[in-house]
Each structure stands twice: as structure tokens, then as C-alpha cells.
Coordinates of C-alpha atoms in Angstrom, one line a residue:
X129 CA 74.4 76.2 51.7
X130 CA 71.9 73.4 51.9
X131 CA 73.4 69.9 51.2
X132 CA 70.4 67.7 51.7
X133 CA 69.8 65.0 49.2
X134 CA 66.5 63.4 48.2
X135 CA 66.2 59.7 48.8
X136 CA 66.2 57.0 46.1
X137 CA 62.8 55.8 47.4
X138 CA 61.2 59.2 46.8
X139 CA 62.6 59.4 43.3
X140 CA 61.3 55.9 42.5
X141 CA 57.9 56.7 44.0
X142 CA 57.6 59.8 41.8
X143 CA 58.6 57.8 38.7
X144 CA 56.1 55.1 39.6
X145 CA 53.2 57.5 40.0
X146 CA 53.6 59.5 36.8
X147 CA 53.1 58.3 33.2
X148 CA 55.9 59.6 30.9
X149 CA 53.4 59.8 28.0
X150 CA 51.2 62.2 30.1
X151 CA 54.3 64.2 31.2
X152 CA 55.8 64.6 27.7
X153 CA 52.3 65.4 26.3
X154 CA 52.2 68.5 28.6
X155 CA 55.1 69.9 26.6
X156 CA 54.8 68.6 23.0
X157 CA 52.1 66.9 20.9
X158 CA 52.5 63.1 20.7
X159 CA 50.9 60.7 18.2
X160 CA 50.6 57.0 18.9
X161 CA 52.4 54.8 16.4
X162 CA 52.5 51.1 17.1
X163 CA 53.6 50.4 20.6
X164 CA 55.1 53.9 21.2
X165 CA 54.3 57.6 20.8
X166 CA 56.1 59.9 18.3
X167 CA 56.6 63.7 18.4
X168 CA 58.9 66.5 17.3
X169 CA 62.0 66.5 19.5
X170 CA 62.2 69.8 21.5
X171 CA 66.0 69.4 22.1
X172 CA 67.1 70.1 18.5
X173 CA 65.6 71.7 15.3
X174 CA 63.4 68.7 14.4
X175 CA 61.3 68.8 11.3
X176 CA 60.4 65.0 11.2
X177 CA 59.1 63.4 14.4
X178 CA 62.3 61.9 15.9
X179 CA 61.3 61.6 19.5
X180 CA 59.9 58.2 20.6
X181 CA 58.2 57.8 24.0
X182 CA 57.7 54.2 25.3
X183 CA 54.8 53.8 27.8
X184 CA 55.9 50.3 28.6
X185 CA 59.5 51.2 29.4
X186 CA 58.6 54.7 30.7
X187 CA 61.5 56.3 28.7
X188 CA 62.0 58.7 25.8
X189 CA 64.6 58.7 23.1
X190 CA 65.4 60.9 20.2
X191 CA 66.9 59.0 17.2
X192 CA 68.4 62.2 15.8
X193 CA 70.1 64.0 18.7
X194 CA 70.2 61.0 21.0
X195 CA 68.5 62.8 23.9
X196 CA 67.0 60.1 26.2
X197 CA 66.0 59.3 29.7
X198 CA 63.0 59.0 32.0
X199 CA 60.2 61.5 32.9
X200 CA 62.5 63.4 35.3
X201 CA 65.2 63.8 32.7
X202 CA 62.7 65.1 30.2
X203 CA 61.4 67.8 32.5
X204 CA 64.9 68.7 33.6
X205 CA 66.1 69.2 30.1
X206 CA 62.9 70.9 28.8
X207 CA 62.6 73.3 31.7
X208 CA 66.4 73.8 31.9
X209 CA 66.3 73.2 35.7
X210 CA 68.2 71.0 38.1
X211 CA 67.5 67.3 38.6
X212 CA 66.1 68.1 42.1
X213 CA 63.8 70.8 40.8
X214 CA 62.5 68.4 38.2
X215 CA 61.8 65.8 40.9
X216 CA 59.9 68.5 42.9
X217 CA 57.9 69.6 39.8
X218 CA 56.8 66.0 39.0
X219 CA 56.0 65.3 42.7
X220 CA 53.7 68.3 42.7
X221 CA 52.2 67.1 39.4
X222 CA 51.5 63.7 41.0
X223 CA 50.3 65.2 44.3
X224 CA 53.2 63.6 46.2
X225 CA 54.3 65.6 49.3
X226 CA 58.1 65.8 49.7
X227 CA 60.5 68.0 51.5
X228 CA 61.4 70.9 49.1
X229 CA 64.3 72.1 51.2
X230 CA 66.7 69.8 49.3
X231 CA 66.8 72.1 46.4
X232 CA 70.2 73.8 46.1
X233 CA 69.8 77.4 45.1
X234 CA 73.2 77.3 43.4
X235 CA 71.7 75.1 40.7
X236 CA 68.8 77.3 39.7
X237 CA 67.6 80.9 39.4
X238 CA 66.3 81.3 43.0
X239 CA 68.7 84.2 43.7
X240 CA 67.5 86.1 40.7
X241 CA 63.8 85.4 41.4
X242 CA 64.4 86.7 44.9
X243 CA 65.8 90.0 43.5
X244 CA 63.0 90.5 41.1
X245 CA 60.4 89.8 43.8
X246 CA 62.1 92.3 46.1
X247 CA 62.1 94.8 43.2
X248 CA 58.4 94.2 42.6
X249 CA 57.6 94.8 46.3
X250 CA 59.8 98.0 46.2
X251 CA 57.9 99.4 43.2
X252 CA 54.5 98.5 44.7
X253 CA 55.3 100.1 48.1
X254 CA 56.5 103.3 46.3
X255 CA 53.1 103.5 44.6
X256 CA 50.9 102.7 47.5
X257 CA 52.9 103.8 50.5
X258 CA 54.7 107.0 49.7
X259 CA 53.7 110.7 49.2
X260 CA 55.2 110.6 45.7
X261 CA 53.0 107.7 44.8
X262 CA 49.7 109.6 45.4
X263 CA 49.7 111.4 42.0
X264 CA 50.4 108.0 40.3
X265 CA 47.6 106.4 42.3
X266 CA 45.2 109.1 41.2
X267 CA 46.3 108.7 37.6
X268 CA 45.5 105.0 37.8
X269 CA 42.2 105.4 39.6
X270 CA 41.1 107.9 36.9
X271 CA 41.7 105.1 34.3
X272 CA 39.6 102.6 36.3
X273 CA 42.5 100.7 37.9
X274 CA 41.4 100.0 41.5
X275 CA 43.5 98.9 44.5
X276 CA 42.2 95.4 43.9
X277 CA 43.6 95.4 40.4
X278 CA 46.9 96.9 41.6
X279 CA 47.2 94.1 44.1
X280 CA 46.3 91.4 41.6
X281 CA 48.8 92.5 39.0
X282 CA 51.4 93.9 41.4
X283 CA 51.4 97.3 39.7
X284 CA 54.0 99.8 41.1
X285 CA 55.8 103.0 40.5
X286 CA 59.5 103.7 39.9
X287 CA 60.6 106.9 41.6
X288 CA 62.0 109.8 39.7
X289 CA 65.4 109.3 41.2
X290 CA 68.5 108.1 39.4
X291 CA 69.7 105.3 41.7
X292 CA 67.2 104.8 44.5
X293 CA 66.4 101.1 43.6
X294 CA 70.1 100.3 43.3
X295 CA 70.8 101.7 46.7
X296 CA 67.9 99.9 48.3
X297 CA 68.9 96.5 46.9
X298 CA 72.6 96.8 47.6
X299 CA 71.8 98.0 51.2
X300 CA 70.1 94.6 51.6
X301 CA 73.3 92.8 50.5
X302 CA 72.3 92.1 46.9
X303 CA 75.3 91.7 44.6
X304 CA 75.4 94.7 42.2
X305 CA 76.4 92.5 39.2
X306 CA 73.3 90.4 39.7
X307 CA 71.2 93.6 39.7
X308 CA 72.9 94.6 36.5
X309 CA 72.4 91.2 34.9
X310 CA 68.7 91.5 35.4
X311 CA 68.6 94.8 33.6
X312 CA 67.3 96.7 36.6
X313 CA 70.2 99.1 36.4
X314 CA 72.5 100.4 33.7
X315 CA 76.1 101.3 34.2
X316 CA 78.1 104.2 32.7
X317 CA 80.6 105.7 35.1
X318 CA 78.2 104.5 37.9
X319 CA 75.0 102.7 38.3
X320 CA 71.6 104.2 37.3
X321 CA 68.1 102.8 37.8
X322 CA 66.7 101.6 34.4
X323 CA 63.1 102.6 35.2
X324 CA 62.5 106.1 36.5
X325 CA 59.1 107.9 37.0
X326 CA 57.1 105.1 35.3
X327 CA 54.1 103.0 36.2
X328 CA 55.6 99.5 36.6
X329 CA 54.0 96.3 35.5
X330 CA 55.7 93.1 36.8
X331 CA 56.1 90.3 34.2
X332 CA 55.7 86.8 35.6
X333 CA 56.4 83.4 34.0
X334 CA 53.7 80.7 34.0
X335 CA 55.2 79.4 37.3
X336 CA 54.5 82.8 38.9
X337 CA 58.2 83.9 39.1
X338 CA 58.8 87.6 38.5
X339 CA 61.1 87.6 35.5
X340 CA 61.0 91.2 34.3
X341 CA 59.2 94.5 34.2
X342 CA 57.5 96.9 31.8
X343 CA 57.3 100.6 32.6
X344 CA 54.7 103.1 31.2
X345 CA 55.4 106.8 31.1
X346 CA 53.5 108.7 33.9
X347 CA 53.5 112.0 32.1
X348 CA 53.2 112.6 28.4
X349 CA 56.7 113.1 27.0
X350 CA 57.2 113.1 23.2
X351 CA 60.9 112.3 23.7
X352 CA 60.3 109.1 25.7
X353 CA 58.7 105.8 24.5
X354 CA 55.3 105.1 26.0
X355 CA 56.5 101.7 27.2
X356 CA 59.9 100.3 28.0
X357 CA 60.6 96.7 28.9
X358 CA 63.4 95.0 30.8
X359 CA 66.2 93.8 28.6
X360 CA 66.2 90.1 28.0
X361 CA 68.2 88.4 30.8
X362 CA 69.1 85.0 32.2
X363 CA 65.5 84.6 33.4
X364 CA 63.6 86.8 30.9
X365 CA 63.1 85.8 27.3
X366 CA 60.2 87.4 25.5
X367 CA 59.7 84.4 23.2
X368 CA 58.9 82.3 26.4
X369 CA 56.6 84.7 28.2
X370 CA 52.9 85.4 27.9
X371 CA 51.9 88.2 30.2
X372 CA 49.3 87.2 32.8
X373 CA 49.5 83.5 32.0
X374 CA 50.3 82.9 35.7
X375 CA 46.9 84.4 36.7
X376 CA 44.9 83.0 33.8
X377 CA 45.9 79.3 33.8
X378 CA 42.9 78.0 35.9
X379 CA 40.4 80.1 33.9
X380 CA 42.0 78.9 30.6
X381 CA 41.5 75.3 31.7
X382 CA 38.0 76.0 33.0
X383 CA 36.8 77.7 29.8
X384 CA 39.0 75.6 27.5
X385 CA 40.2 78.7 25.6
X386 CA 42.8 81.4 25.8
X387 CA 42.3 85.0 24.6
X388 CA 45.5 86.6 23.3
X389 CA 45.9 90.3 23.2
X390 CA 48.7 92.8 22.4
X391 CA 49.1 95.0 25.5
X392 CA 49.1 94.9 29.3
X393 CA 46.4 97.6 29.6
X394 CA 44.2 95.5 27.3
X395 CA 44.7 92.4 29.5
X396 CA 43.9 94.3 32.7
X397 CA 40.8 96.0 31.2
X398 CA 39.5 92.6 29.9
X399 CA 40.2 91.0 33.3
X400 CA 38.3 93.8 35.0
X401 CA 35.5 93.3 32.5
X402 CA 35.2 89.6 33.6
X403 CA 37.3 87.8 31.0
X404 CA 39.9 86.1 33.1
X405 CA 41.5 83.8 30.5
X406 CA 43.4 86.6 28.8
X407 CA 47.1 86.9 28.1
X408 CA 49.3 89.2 26.0
X409 CA 52.4 88.8 23.9
X410 CA 55.5 90.8 24.8
X411 CA 55.7 92.8 21.6
X412 CA 56.7 89.8 19.6
X413 CA 54.9 87.5 17.2
X414 CA 53.6 84.2 18.6
X415 CA 56.5 81.8 18.9
X416 CA 56.8 78.0 19.1
X417 CA 57.6 78.4 22.8
X418 CA 54.4 80.4 23.4
X419 CA 52.4 77.7 21.5
X420 CA 54.0 74.9 23.5
X421 CA 52.9 76.7 26.7
X422 CA 49.4 77.2 25.4
X423 CA 49.1 73.6 24.3
X424 CA 49.5 72.4 27.9
X425 CA 46.2 74.0 28.8
X426 CA 43.9 74.3 25.7
X427 CA 43.5 73.7 22.0
X428 CA 41.4 76.8 21.5
X429 CA 42.8 80.2 20.8
X430 CA 40.9 83.5 20.4
X431 CA 43.0 86.2 18.9
X432 CA 41.9 89.7 20.1
X433 CA 44.5 92.2 18.8
X434 CA 43.9 95.9 18.2
X435 CA 41.5 96.9 15.5
X436 CA 43.8 99.2 13.7
X437 CA 45.8 98.2 10.5
X438 CA 48.8 97.1 12.5
X439 CA 46.7 94.9 14.8
X440 CA 44.8 93.3 11.9
X441 CA 48.1 92.6 10.1
X442 CA 49.4 91.0 13.3
X443 CA 46.3 88.8 13.5
X444 CA 46.6 87.8 9.9
X445 CA 50.4 87.1 10.2
X446 CA 49.8 84.9 13.2
X447 CA 47.5 82.5 11.4
X448 CA 50.3 80.4 9.9
X449 CA 51.8 79.6 13.3
X450 CA 48.5 78.5 15.0
X451 CA 47.4 75.8 12.6
X452 CA 47.4 73.1 15.2
X453 CA 44.8 75.0 17.2
X454 CA 41.1 75.8 16.8
X455 CA 41.3 79.6 16.2
X456 CA 38.8 82.4 16.1
X457 CA 39.5 86.1 15.7
X458 CA 37.8 89.2 17.2
X459 CA 37.8 92.2 14.9
X460 CA 37.4 95.3 17.1
X461 CA 35.5 98.1 15.2
X462 CA 36.6 101.6 14.7
X463 CA 40.3 100.7 14.9
X464 CA 40.0 100.6 18.7
X465 CA 42.0 98.4 21.1
X466 CA 40.2 96.3 23.7
X467 CA 40.8 98.9 26.5
X468 CA 39.4 101.7 24.3
X469 CA 36.4 99.7 23.3
X470 CA 35.5 98.8 26.9
X471 CA 35.7 102.5 27.9
X472 CA 33.7 103.6 24.9
X473 CA 31.0 100.9 24.8
X474 CA 31.0 99.1 28.2
X475 CA 32.4 95.8 29.4
X476 CA 29.1 94.1 28.6
X477 CA 29.4 95.0 24.9
X478 CA 33.0 93.9 24.9
X479 CA 32.1 90.5 26.3
X480 CA 29.3 90.2 23.7
X481 CA 31.8 91.1 20.9
X482 CA 34.3 88.5 22.2
X483 CA 31.9 85.7 22.9
X484 CA 29.4 86.0 20.1
X485 CA 30.8 88.1 17.3
X486 CA 34.2 86.4 16.8
X487 CA 34.9 85.1 13.3
X488 CA 36.5 82.0 11.8
X489 CA 39.9 82.0 10.2
X490 CA 38.3 81.9 6.7
X491 CA 35.9 84.8 7.5
X492 CA 38.8 86.9 8.8
X493 CA 41.0 86.2 5.8
X494 CA 38.2 87.2 3.5
X495 CA 37.6 90.4 5.5
X496 CA 41.3 91.2 5.7
X497 CA 41.9 90.8 2.0
X498 CA 38.8 92.7 1.1
X499 CA 39.4 95.8 3.3
X500 CA 41.7 97.6 0.9
X501 CA 39.9 96.5 -2.3
X502 CA 37.6 98.6 -4.4
X503 CA 35.3 96.0 -6.1
X504 CA 34.4 98.6 -8.8
X505 CA 38.0 98.6 -10.1
X506 CA 38.5 95.6 -12.4
X507 CA 42.2 94.9 -11.5
X508 CA 41.5 95.0 -7.8
X509 CA 38.4 92.8 -8.1
X510 CA 40.3 90.3 -10.2
X511 CA 43.2 90.1 -7.8
X512 CA 40.8 89.7 -4.9
X513 CA 38.9 86.9 -6.7
X514 CA 42.2 85.0 -7.3
X515 CA 43.1 85.4 -3.7
X516 CA 39.8 83.9 -2.6
X517 CA 40.1 81.1 -5.2
X518 CA 43.5 80.2 -3.7
X519 CA 42.2 80.3 -0.2
X520 CA 39.4 77.9 -1.1
X521 CA 41.7 75.4 -2.8
X522 CA 41.4 72.0 -1.2
X523 CA 38.5 72.9 1.0
X524 CA 35.2 70.9 1.1
X525 CA 32.7 71.8 -1.6
X526 CA 30.1 73.2 0.9
X527 CA 32.7 75.7 2.1
X528 CA 33.6 76.6 -1.4
X529 CA 30.0 77.2 -2.2
X530 CA 29.5 79.5 0.8
X531 CA 32.4 81.7 0.0
X532 CA 31.8 81.8 -3.8
X533 CA 28.3 83.0 -3.1
X534 CA 29.7 85.6 -0.7
X535 CA 32.3 86.6 -3.4
X536 CA 29.4 86.9 -6.0
X537 CA 27.7 89.5 -3.8
X538 CA 30.9 91.3 -3.0
X539 CA 31.9 91.7 -6.6
X540 CA 28.4 92.0 -7.9
X541 CA 28.9 89.2 -10.5
X542 CA 26.9 86.2 -11.4
X543 CA 27.6 83.1 -9.2
X544 CA 27.6 80.8 -12.2
X545 CA 30.4 82.9 -13.8
X546 CA 32.4 82.6 -10.7
X547 CA 31.9 78.8 -10.7
X548 CA 33.2 78.8 -14.3
X549 CA 36.2 80.9 -13.4
X550 CA 37.0 78.8 -10.4
X551 CA 36.7 75.5 -12.2
X552 CA 38.8 76.9 -15.0
X553 CA 41.5 78.2 -12.7
X554 CA 42.1 74.9 -10.9
X555 CA 43.3 72.9 -13.9
X556 CA 45.2 75.9 -15.2
X557 CA 48.0 75.0 -12.8
X558 CA 48.6 71.8 -14.7
X559 CA 50.3 71.5 -18.1
X560 CA 48.1 69.5 -20.3
X561 CA 50.8 67.4 -22.0
X562 CA 52.2 64.9 -19.4
X563 CA 55.6 64.8 -21.3
X564 CA 56.0 68.6 -21.0
X565 CA 54.7 68.6 -17.5
X566 CA 57.4 66.2 -16.4
X567 CA 60.1 68.2 -18.1
X568 CA 58.9 71.4 -16.4
X569 CA 58.7 69.8 -13.0
X570 CA 62.2 68.4 -13.3
X571 CA 63.5 71.8 -14.4
X572 CA 61.9 73.5 -11.5
X573 CA 63.4 71.0 -9.0
X574 CA 66.8 71.6 -10.5
X575 CA 66.6 75.4 -10.1
X576 CA 65.2 74.9 -6.5
X577 CA 68.4 73.0 -5.9
X578 CA 70.5 75.8 -7.3
X579 CA 68.9 78.2 -4.9
X580 CA 70.4 76.3 -2.0
X581 CA 73.9 77.0 -3.1
X582 CA 74.0 80.7 -2.2
X583 CA 71.9 83.9 -2.1
X584 CA 73.6 85.0 -5.3
X585 CA 72.4 81.8 -7.0
X586 CA 69.0 82.4 -5.6
X587 CA 68.8 85.9 -7.1
X588 CA 70.1 84.7 -10.5
X589 CA 67.6 81.8 -10.6
X590 CA 64.5 83.6 -9.2
X591 CA 63.6 85.3 -12.5
X592 CA 62.8 81.9 -14.0
X593 CA 59.9 81.6 -11.5
X594 CA 57.9 84.6 -12.6
X595 CA 54.7 82.7 -13.3
X596 CA 52.9 80.0 -11.2
X597 CA 55.0 76.8 -10.9
X598 CA 53.7 73.4 -12.0
X599 CA 53.5 72.0 -8.5
X600 CA 52.1 73.7 -5.4
X601 CA 55.1 72.2 -3.5
X602 CA 57.4 74.2 -5.7
X603 CA 55.5 77.4 -5.2
X604 CA 55.6 77.0 -1.4
X605 CA 59.3 76.1 -1.4
X606 CA 60.1 79.1 -3.5
X607 CA 58.2 81.4 -1.1
X608 CA 60.2 80.0 1.8
X609 CA 63.4 80.7 -0.1
X610 CA 62.3 84.3 -0.5
X611 CA 61.6 84.6 3.2
X612 CA 64.8 82.8 4.2
X613 CA 67.1 85.0 2.1
X614 CA 65.4 88.1 3.3
X615 CA 66.9 87.3 6.8
X616 CA 70.3 85.8 5.9
X617 CA 72.9 85.8 3.2
X618 CA 74.2 82.2 3.9
X619 CA 72.4 78.9 3.3
X620 CA 72.2 76.6 6.3
X621 CA 70.5 73.4 5.4
X622 CA 69.2 72.5 8.9
X623 CA 67.7 76.0 9.4
X624 CA 66.1 76.0 5.9
X625 CA 64.5 72.6 6.4
X626 CA 63.2 73.6 9.8
X627 CA 61.6 76.7 8.1
X628 CA 60.0 74.4 5.4
X629 CA 58.3 72.2 7.9
X630 CA 57.7 68.4 7.8
X631 CA 56.0 67.8 4.5
X632 CA 57.9 70.3 2.3
X633 CA 61.3 69.4 3.8
X634 CA 60.6 65.7 2.9
X635 CA 59.7 66.7 -0.6
X636 CA 62.7 69.0 -1.0
X637 CA 65.1 66.4 0.3
X638 CA 63.7 63.7 -2.0
X639 CA 63.3 65.6 -5.3
X640 CA 65.5 68.7 -5.1
X641 CA 68.6 67.8 -3.2
X642 CA 69.3 64.2 -4.2
X643 CA 69.3 64.3 -8.0
X644 CA 72.8 63.7 -9.5
X645 CA 72.0 65.6 -12.7
X646 CA 71.5 68.8 -10.8
X647 CA 75.3 69.0 -10.2
X648 CA 75.9 69.2 -13.9
X649 CA 76.1 72.9 -15.1
X650 CA 75.0 72.0 -18.7
X651 CA 71.9 70.3 -17.4
X652 CA 71.1 73.4 -15.3
X653 CA 71.4 75.6 -18.3
X654 CA 69.1 73.3 -20.3
X655 CA 66.5 73.6 -17.4
X656 CA 66.7 77.4 -17.5
X657 CA 65.9 77.3 -21.3
X658 CA 63.0 74.9 -20.6
X659 CA 61.5 77.3 -18.0
X660 CA 62.3 80.4 -20.0
X661 CA 60.2 79.0 -22.8
X662 CA 57.4 77.6 -20.6
X663 CA 56.5 80.8 -18.9
X664 CA 55.4 82.7 -22.0
X665 CA 53.8 79.6 -23.4
X666 CA 51.6 79.2 -20.3
X667 CA 50.9 82.9 -20.2
X668 CA 49.9 82.8 -23.9
X669 CA 47.6 79.9 -23.2
X670 CA 45.9 81.8 -20.4
X671 CA 45.4 84.9 -22.5
X672 CA 44.0 82.9 -25.4
X673 CA 41.5 81.3 -23.1
X674 CA 40.4 84.8 -21.9
X675 CA 39.8 85.9 -25.5
X676 CA 37.8 82.7 -26.1
X677 CA 35.7 83.4 -23.1
X678 CA 35.0 87.0 -24.2
X679 CA 33.8 85.6 -27.6
X680 CA 31.7 82.8 -25.9
X681 CA 30.0 85.4 -23.7
X682 CA 29.5 87.8 -26.6
X683 CA 31.2 90.4 -24.5
X684 CA 31.2 93.8 -26.1
X685 CA 34.6 94.8 -25.0
X686 CA 36.7 95.6 -28.0
X687 CA 39.4 97.4 -26.1
X688 CA 40.1 94.5 -23.7
X689 CA 40.2 92.0 -26.7
X690 CA 42.6 94.3 -28.6
X691 CA 44.9 94.6 -25.5
X692 CA 44.8 90.8 -25.1
X693 CA 45.6 90.2 -28.7
X694 CA 48.5 92.6 -28.7
X695 CA 49.9 90.8 -25.6
X696 CA 49.5 87.4 -27.3
X697 CA 51.5 88.7 -30.3
X698 CA 54.3 89.9 -28.1
X699 CA 54.5 86.5 -26.4
X700 CA 54.6 84.8 -29.8
X701 CA 57.7 86.8 -30.7
X702 CA 59.3 86.0 -27.3
X703 CA 58.6 82.3 -27.8
X704 CA 60.1 82.4 -31.3
X705 CA 63.2 84.2 -30.2
X706 CA 64.1 81.8 -27.3
X707 CA 66.8 79.4 -28.6

């Protein structure tokens, strides 16, 4: 065991040559406020910026969880590495040459990385250096994967033998429990290799350590999944890993963008086509950890998922998580994935598609919401129109004009009519009488408080929120409640506030959780009555306005007017019957 220690002079030299603001900014976003910098603390579930970084004192401190220290301490805690490794990382960052032999392998994952590296080399040798590997090599060559590509990505082959890897590793003195911990073998009555007769793709972290593997079936077998991944382990967490980031880092910095795909084969095909700044998720949605990694290298993301319905849905669902980035989306035609598109239309056409035919978030949202709409059907057209109105809320007038004109062509309606509808819809969210508006807002706050008591209370209360709420904040909080209780049956305040995000959590704490009246059951019942009556009143007002518009436009649609009138009469009875 190596017992060397690093000198105090070296540590001081490292701290002197790095700026803690630059170091912390590599991991989280900082905003200058006064004499210090503020950011979300990465060491607890922070929804309000609690971390303060002092450039003068070269220290950080979180005023919520009390995490604090210098640049070395921040890197140590964030990367979950030893003090000595953190010193080494910062020394590399500052271009300071030091003796790395002081790092004690007992304090890090070196042993595990050595095992995965040996395993990668084993798989690669089995592909390129054995008789059994020839068929697999031919299979890869037929799919355009050359020896150069195999070497770059470390592609290998697992033999069709039940414990060949296990025997190889243990023969070299590797502890069998460590092999099992890494998910390389499974144990029943004895050990079996996890991967058998599969093309193997090593998975590296951004520091180029091999952390896991993915295996693709070599022969078509309907009983076996196409891909299987290593189980998550002490060094492999899918939420932390972007495939190929280790190879792509320099190109990402050079081109100031990252292209995110879904699969290994897509990344390899794109890389072979000449796009080197490509990565792939590990079968998960983009996570905070992924985005923190990306933020170190670029603010520009290009999403290039598969062109089928699942890929488009994944692209759309990712948009909420990437708001702090400049984002464009590539929509691949004919439901193809990147690898299929390159094979069908050439790498040059794919590069043209990626570089010059990507679309903005708004264009993609418009396309995505339109793809299942038949504009000739009134209900579908009306729902699509409302979706686009909602998308445009709060955007600059020039942007609104562009998309309302596009909507006019899509629905084959007059632009001036759309403008009328849009301007009418915006104030329809607001109750005209300020006294009533205040009553409704307070009632909604009270019921949003009730939802925090339990899932049962949420289900009992939700039916009072059938129509649009009086404040956009209430709408958004309610939608978060729906999402929250889909995943859990118990309310945890910290988890819920974290899901709300900074602005909504501030609002919820101020207006929904700190009002004494909300603890009073009679007051809650009164609020329910207020909202029970409001919903049909607001719906009636909207229907009356539609009838008035039909009359104003001299619309010859007696059937629609009759339907609207009957609905208004029903609402009148409901309003009258509410006590």
C-alpha cells in the first residue's frame, strides 16, 4: 500500500493558482450578487440559491445544509472522491505538475476501474484475436464498422460460454465479489458471465474510466432483448453517464455544441459520418446530472432522437429540462433513426439535415402538436388552436405574429379572426370583478394547501379544479401535484418544493402554506362552495361570448347556437342549485 503524502506547499500552490469561482462554475451555474456569487447548492435538494461563493476569501458556503470549504473541498464533495484525488484534479486543471503516486487506491474506485478495463480488453481481444470472433467481425464490417471504429470505441465480443470471463478474471487474482459487484457475473449456485454471445460496447464516464458495458445480440433471437446493459453499480449510474462524452469533449468545446442521440449505433454512425460532438443517453431521460456535465462544456444542445413517435415524444418531453440551454431539434424524416438515415441517404445528407435543417423549440412544439391533428375536424382544430395560444403566451409580439400567421394557414382561417380569438382568450383567464377574483384566488390557495395533506385529500379536492384557474401559478402548481401523486402516495414537502422549482415554490410557500385560515375546516368548506359556483359561472360566460360572436359574424350555424344555448340553460340550473 502506498503511504506517500502530498506536501502542504503543493496544496497551497494549487489553491493559489485556481480561482474558486471558475472551479465551481464548471459544475453549477453561478450568478454574481454583490461581492459574492450565488447558485443552487449541489449537496442537497436546493430550490432557492443557497450556495455562496466568495472570490475574495476563495471559499464556498451553503446557508441551508452548511456545506463549506475551499476549491479542493468542493471538488472532493461534488465528484465524491478522496482529498488527494481532488488535489490531483485541480492540479491538472491549473497545469501544475505533481507526483500522482500519492493517491491511495483504497480511497477511490481504482480497483474497480482496473477490473472493467481488463474486461474491456478481454472482450476486444475475443472479437479481434480469436477464431470465434471472425463471424462477429464480418457482421460488424457488413454494417460499416471498421477496425478503426472498433479501436476508437473499444468494441468487443462476449463468448458464448457460461463463465469464461469469470475464470479469466479470477485467474488473474481478481476478487470474485468485486466482479459480482460490477455486474459482470450473476450468481445462482455458481457464477455465470452476464454477457454471452453479444457485441460489447464499453461505457466510459467523462474522465474516460470504463464504468459498464452494453451488449447487443449477435444473432436474431425473439426471446432475447436486443440490448442489455450492465446493472447499476458502485461506479455505474445511468443518470450520470452520457455515452461517448469521453471521446467528444474536445469537439464539443471546439464546435460549442453537443448533439444528443438515443443509441450507441446512432452515435457511432454519426461519428463515422464526421459529426464528432455526439453523445447518447443510457435509455433514460436527460437528468440534472447530465445537464451539469454538459454545462461544463457548452450552452448549446442539439437534440437528435429517433424520428418515430417514441423518439419525437422523448424530444418533446426533454424540453422542460433544458430551458437553461440554447436548444434546437433535428426531426428525422420517415420515422428513421440517425443510423438508418445515414445508410439510406448518405452521411452528407445527414450532416446537411443536422446542420441546416434543425428547428427551434417553438417550431418543433408546433410540429409535434400538429402531427396528430386533422385541421378539417372542428374539435381537433379548436384544441390545436388553444394549444398554440397557450404556447405563445408571454412571448414577444413579433413571435406571436409569425405563429398566428402560420396557424392561419394550417387551419385555413382568416388571420384577423385568429387575432380576435387570441386577444379574447388572454383576458378570459381573469375574472372581471376584482372582489370576486380575490375570493376565487384565496379559495384556490386554500385547496392547494389541502392537497399537501395527503393523496386522499388531493383526490377529493381535484374535482374543484376542472376549469382553468384564476392564476397561472395555481394552474402550474396543480399540474405538479398531479405529476407528484402519480409517483408517490405520501407528501414530502422538500421533494415537492424541489419539483416545483424556484419561482413556484416561493409562491406556494408564501400564499398556500402559511395562511392560518386554511387550517379551519369550515373555511375550507366555504372555499369549496365558492369554487363550485365559480366554475359553471365562468363556463357560462365563455359560452355566452361564443353565441355573441356567432351573432356578430352573422354565422349561419343554427345547430351550433342551439347546442350552446342548451348548455347555457344547463349551467343556469347548476348555478341556481348550488347552495
